[in-house]
PDB file of C-alpha atoms in Angstrom:
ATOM      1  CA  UNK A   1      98.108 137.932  71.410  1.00 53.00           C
ATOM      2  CA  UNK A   2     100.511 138.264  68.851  1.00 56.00           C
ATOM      3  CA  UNK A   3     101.978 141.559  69.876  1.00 55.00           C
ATOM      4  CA  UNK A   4     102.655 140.133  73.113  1.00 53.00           C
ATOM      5  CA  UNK A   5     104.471 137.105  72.019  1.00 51.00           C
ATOM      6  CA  UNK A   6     106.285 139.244  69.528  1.00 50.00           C
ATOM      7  CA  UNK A   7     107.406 142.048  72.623  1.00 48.00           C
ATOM      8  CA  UNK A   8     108.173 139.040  74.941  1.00 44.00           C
ATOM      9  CA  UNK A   9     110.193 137.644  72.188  1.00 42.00           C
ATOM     10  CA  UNK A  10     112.207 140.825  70.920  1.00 45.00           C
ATOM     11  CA  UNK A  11     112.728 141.483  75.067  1.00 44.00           C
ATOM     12  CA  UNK A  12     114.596 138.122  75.172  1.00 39.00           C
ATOM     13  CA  UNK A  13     116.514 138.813  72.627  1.00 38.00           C
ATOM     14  CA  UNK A  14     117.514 142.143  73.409  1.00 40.00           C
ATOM     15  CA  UNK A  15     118.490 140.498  76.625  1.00 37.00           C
ATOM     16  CA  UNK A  16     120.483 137.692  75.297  1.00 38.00           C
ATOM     17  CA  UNK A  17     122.483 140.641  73.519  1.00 42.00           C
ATOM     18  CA  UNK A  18     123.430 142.262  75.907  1.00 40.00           C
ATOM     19  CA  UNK A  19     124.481 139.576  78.468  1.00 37.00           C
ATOM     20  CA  UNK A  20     126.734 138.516  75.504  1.00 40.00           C
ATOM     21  CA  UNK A  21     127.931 142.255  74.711  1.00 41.00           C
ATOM     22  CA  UNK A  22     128.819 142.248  78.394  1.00 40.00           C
ATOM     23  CA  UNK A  23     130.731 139.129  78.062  1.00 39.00           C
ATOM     24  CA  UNK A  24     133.211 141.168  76.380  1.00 46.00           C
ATOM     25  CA  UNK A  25     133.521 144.009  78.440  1.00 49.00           C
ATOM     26  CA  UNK A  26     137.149 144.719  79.948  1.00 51.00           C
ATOM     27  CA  UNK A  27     136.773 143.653  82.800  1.00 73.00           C
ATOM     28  CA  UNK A  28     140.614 145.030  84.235  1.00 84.00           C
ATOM     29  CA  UNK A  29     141.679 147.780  86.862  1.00 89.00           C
ATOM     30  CA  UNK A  30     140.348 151.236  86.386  1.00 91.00           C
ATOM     31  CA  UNK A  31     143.391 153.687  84.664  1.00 93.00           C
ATOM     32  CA  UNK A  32     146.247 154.416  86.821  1.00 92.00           C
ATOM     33  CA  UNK A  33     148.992 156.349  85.075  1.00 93.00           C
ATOM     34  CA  UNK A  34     152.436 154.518  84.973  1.00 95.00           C
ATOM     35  CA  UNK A  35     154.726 156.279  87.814  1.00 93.00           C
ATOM     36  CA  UNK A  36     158.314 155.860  86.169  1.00 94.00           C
ATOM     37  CA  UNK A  37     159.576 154.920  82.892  1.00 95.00           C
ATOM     38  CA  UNK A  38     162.602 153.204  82.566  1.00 95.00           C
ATOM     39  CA  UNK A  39     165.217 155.310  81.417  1.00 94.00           C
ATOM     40  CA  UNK A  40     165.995 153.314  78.564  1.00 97.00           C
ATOM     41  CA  UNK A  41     162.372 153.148  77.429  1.00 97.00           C
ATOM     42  CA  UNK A  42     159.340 155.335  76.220  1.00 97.00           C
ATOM     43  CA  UNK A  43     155.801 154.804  77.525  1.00 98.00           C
ATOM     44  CA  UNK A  44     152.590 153.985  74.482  1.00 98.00           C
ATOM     45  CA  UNK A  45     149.418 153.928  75.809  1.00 98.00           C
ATOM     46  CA  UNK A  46     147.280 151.731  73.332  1.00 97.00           C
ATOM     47  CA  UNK A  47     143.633 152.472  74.174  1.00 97.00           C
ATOM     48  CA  UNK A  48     140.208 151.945  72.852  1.00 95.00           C
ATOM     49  CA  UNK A  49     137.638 154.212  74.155  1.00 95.00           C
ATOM     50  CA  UNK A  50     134.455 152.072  75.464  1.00 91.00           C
ATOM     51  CA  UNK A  51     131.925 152.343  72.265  1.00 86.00           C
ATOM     52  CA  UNK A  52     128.669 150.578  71.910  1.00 81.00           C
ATOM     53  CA  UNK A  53     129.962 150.171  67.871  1.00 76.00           C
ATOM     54  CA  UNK A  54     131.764 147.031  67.339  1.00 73.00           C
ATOM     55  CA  UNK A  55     131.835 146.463  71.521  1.00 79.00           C
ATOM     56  CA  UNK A  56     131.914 142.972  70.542  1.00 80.00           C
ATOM     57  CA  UNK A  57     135.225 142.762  68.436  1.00 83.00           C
ATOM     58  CA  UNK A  58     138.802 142.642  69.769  1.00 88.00           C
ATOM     59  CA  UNK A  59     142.322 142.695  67.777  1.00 92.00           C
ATOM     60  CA  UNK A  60     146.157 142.263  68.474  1.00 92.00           C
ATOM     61  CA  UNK A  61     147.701 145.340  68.446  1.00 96.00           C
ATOM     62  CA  UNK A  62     151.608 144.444  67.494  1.00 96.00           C
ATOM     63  CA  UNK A  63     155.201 146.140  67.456  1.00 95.00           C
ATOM     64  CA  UNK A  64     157.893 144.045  65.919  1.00 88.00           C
ATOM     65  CA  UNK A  65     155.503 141.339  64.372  1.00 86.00           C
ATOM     66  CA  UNK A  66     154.858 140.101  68.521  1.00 93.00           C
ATOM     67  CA  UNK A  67     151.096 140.724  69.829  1.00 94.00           C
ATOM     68  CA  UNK A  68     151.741 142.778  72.940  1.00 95.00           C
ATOM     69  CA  UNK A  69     147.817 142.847  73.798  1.00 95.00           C
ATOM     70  CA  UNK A  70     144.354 142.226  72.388  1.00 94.00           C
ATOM     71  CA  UNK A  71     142.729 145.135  72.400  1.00 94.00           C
ATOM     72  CA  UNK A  72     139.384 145.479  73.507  1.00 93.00           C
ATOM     73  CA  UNK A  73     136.073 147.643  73.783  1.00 94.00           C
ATOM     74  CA  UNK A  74     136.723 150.137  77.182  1.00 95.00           C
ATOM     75  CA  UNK A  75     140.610 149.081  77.600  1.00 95.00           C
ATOM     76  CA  UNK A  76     144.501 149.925  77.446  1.00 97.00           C
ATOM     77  CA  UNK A  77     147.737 148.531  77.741  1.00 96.00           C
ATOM     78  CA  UNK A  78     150.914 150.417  78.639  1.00 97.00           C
ATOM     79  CA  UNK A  79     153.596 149.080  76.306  1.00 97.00           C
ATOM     80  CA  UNK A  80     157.306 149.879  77.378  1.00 97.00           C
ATOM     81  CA  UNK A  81     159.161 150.312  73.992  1.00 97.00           C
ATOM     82  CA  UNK A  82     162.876 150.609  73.252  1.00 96.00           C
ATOM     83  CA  UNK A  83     163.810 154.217  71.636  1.00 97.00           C
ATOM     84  CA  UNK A  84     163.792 154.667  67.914  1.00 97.00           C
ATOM     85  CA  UNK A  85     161.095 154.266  64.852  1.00 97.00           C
ATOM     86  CA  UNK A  86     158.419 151.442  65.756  1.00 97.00           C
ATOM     87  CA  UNK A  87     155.658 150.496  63.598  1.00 97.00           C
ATOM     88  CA  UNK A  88     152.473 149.593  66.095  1.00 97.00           C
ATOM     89  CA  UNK A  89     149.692 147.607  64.104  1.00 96.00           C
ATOM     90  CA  UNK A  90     146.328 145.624  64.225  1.00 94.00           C
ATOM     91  CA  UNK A  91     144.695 143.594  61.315  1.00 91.00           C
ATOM     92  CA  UNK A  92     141.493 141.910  61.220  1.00 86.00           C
ATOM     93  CA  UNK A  93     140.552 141.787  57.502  1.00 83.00           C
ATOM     94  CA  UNK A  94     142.579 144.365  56.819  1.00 84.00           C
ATOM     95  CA  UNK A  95     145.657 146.524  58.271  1.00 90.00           C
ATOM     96  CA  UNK A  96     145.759 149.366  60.454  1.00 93.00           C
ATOM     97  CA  UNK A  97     149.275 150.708  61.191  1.00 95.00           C
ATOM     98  CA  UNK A  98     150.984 154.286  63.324  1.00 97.00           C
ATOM     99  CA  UNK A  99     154.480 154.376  63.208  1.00 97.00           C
ATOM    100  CA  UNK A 100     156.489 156.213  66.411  1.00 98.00           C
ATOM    101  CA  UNK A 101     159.896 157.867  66.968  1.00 98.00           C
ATOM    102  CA  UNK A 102     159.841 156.765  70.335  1.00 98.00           C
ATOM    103  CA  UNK A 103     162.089 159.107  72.946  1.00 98.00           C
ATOM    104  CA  UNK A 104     163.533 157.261  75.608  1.00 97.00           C
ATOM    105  CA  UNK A 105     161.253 158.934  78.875  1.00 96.00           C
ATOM    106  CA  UNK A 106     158.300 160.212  76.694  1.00 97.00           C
ATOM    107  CA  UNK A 107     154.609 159.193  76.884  1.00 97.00           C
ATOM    108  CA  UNK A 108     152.751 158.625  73.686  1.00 98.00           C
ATOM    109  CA  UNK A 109     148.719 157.567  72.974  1.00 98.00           C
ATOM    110  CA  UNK A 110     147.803 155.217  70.734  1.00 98.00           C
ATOM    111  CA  UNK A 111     144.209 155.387  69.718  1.00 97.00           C
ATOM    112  CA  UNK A 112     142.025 152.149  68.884  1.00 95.00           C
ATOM    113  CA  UNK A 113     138.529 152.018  67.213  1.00 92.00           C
ATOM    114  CA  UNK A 114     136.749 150.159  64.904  1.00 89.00           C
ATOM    115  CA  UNK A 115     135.241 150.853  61.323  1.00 83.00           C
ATOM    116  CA  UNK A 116     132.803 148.520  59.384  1.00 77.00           C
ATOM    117  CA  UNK A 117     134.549 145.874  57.630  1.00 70.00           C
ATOM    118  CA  UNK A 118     133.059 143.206  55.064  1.00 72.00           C
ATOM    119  CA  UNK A 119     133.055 140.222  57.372  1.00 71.00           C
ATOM    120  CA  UNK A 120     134.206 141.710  60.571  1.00 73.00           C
ATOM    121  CA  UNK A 121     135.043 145.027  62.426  1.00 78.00           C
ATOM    122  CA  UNK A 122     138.582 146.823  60.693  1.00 86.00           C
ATOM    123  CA  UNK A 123     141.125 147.762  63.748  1.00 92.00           C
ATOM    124  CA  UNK A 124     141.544 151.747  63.118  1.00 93.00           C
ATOM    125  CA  UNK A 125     144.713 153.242  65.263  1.00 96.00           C
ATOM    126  CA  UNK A 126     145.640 157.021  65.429  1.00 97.00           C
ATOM    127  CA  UNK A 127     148.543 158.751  66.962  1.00 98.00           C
ATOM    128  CA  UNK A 128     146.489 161.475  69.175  1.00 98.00           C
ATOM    129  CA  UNK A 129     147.937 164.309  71.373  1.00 98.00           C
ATOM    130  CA  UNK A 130     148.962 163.790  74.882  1.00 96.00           C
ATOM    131  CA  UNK A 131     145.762 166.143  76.537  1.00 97.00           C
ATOM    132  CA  UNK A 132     143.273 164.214  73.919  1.00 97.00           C
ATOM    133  CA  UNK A 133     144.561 160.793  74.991  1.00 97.00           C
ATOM    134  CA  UNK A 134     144.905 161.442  78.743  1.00 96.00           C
ATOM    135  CA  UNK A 135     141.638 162.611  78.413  1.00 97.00           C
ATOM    136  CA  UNK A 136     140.178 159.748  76.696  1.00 97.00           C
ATOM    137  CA  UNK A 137     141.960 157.107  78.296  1.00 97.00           C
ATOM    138  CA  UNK A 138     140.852 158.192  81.356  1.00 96.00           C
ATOM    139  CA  UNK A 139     137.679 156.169  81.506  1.00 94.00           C
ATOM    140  CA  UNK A 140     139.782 152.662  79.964  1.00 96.00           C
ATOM    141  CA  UNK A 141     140.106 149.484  82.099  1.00 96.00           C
ATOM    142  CA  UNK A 142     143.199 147.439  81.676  1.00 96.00           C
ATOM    143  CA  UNK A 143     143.824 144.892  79.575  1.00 94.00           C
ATOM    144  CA  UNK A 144     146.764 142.168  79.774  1.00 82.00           C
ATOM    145  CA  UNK A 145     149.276 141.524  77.605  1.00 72.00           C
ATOM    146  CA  UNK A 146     149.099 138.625  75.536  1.00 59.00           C
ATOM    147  CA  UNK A 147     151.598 135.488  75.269  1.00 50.00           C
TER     148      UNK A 147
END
């Protein structure tokens, strides 16, 4: 009797989980690569490959101290950014940064993920190549960009 309470039990649970996992699940368009760039512009992909670790945890991912989206588990944001050195960052409980020499016309990836933090997942971003983040980003839903 007390195995089956303690199955029906753990089965709820497990349940509950993952309704509330799925709760934050990007929920966006499936990837579709930007067509044109303005000319004055260069094209960063900010992505975060779908993971079961830290599925539940989203960040703001910033360039010039403004949130340009809150990254989450499975999605990506295009970010149009003017042409020079930009520093692209995320901070839970602590700071992850990349910093670009964005080329008017040129595509860049931005990689998110997540590490184990004290409190609460750490944002981890990575510059990776062009054929690793096309790849990747491949399977990414879209996320908005935040106010």
């Amino acid at each position: 009797m007390k195995n089956g309470i303690r199955s029906l039990l753990f089965g709820a649970v497990a349940v509950a989980g993952l309704a509330m996992m799925s709760g934050c699940a990007t929920k966006g368009a499936a990837f579709q690569q930007v067509e044109s760039i303005p000319a004055d512009k260069g094209l960063v992909y900010v992505y975060r490959p779908a993971s079961f670790k830290g599925a539940a945890v989203s960040y703001g991912v910033k360039a010039k101290d403004t949130v340009i989206t809150n990254l989450t588990n499975g999605g990506y944001y295009p970010y149009f950014a003017d042409p020079g050195e930009i520093e692209i960052w995320a901070k839970t409980e602590a700071k992850s940064s990349v910093t670009l020499d964005v080329k008017a016309g040129q595509t860049y990836y931005v990689k998110g993920g997540i590490r184990i933090g004290a409190l609460v997942g750490r944002p981890h971003l990575a510059v990776v190549p062009a054929d690793v983040g096309a790849a990747e980003i491949a399977e990414c839903k879209l996320i908005g960009s935040s106010p």
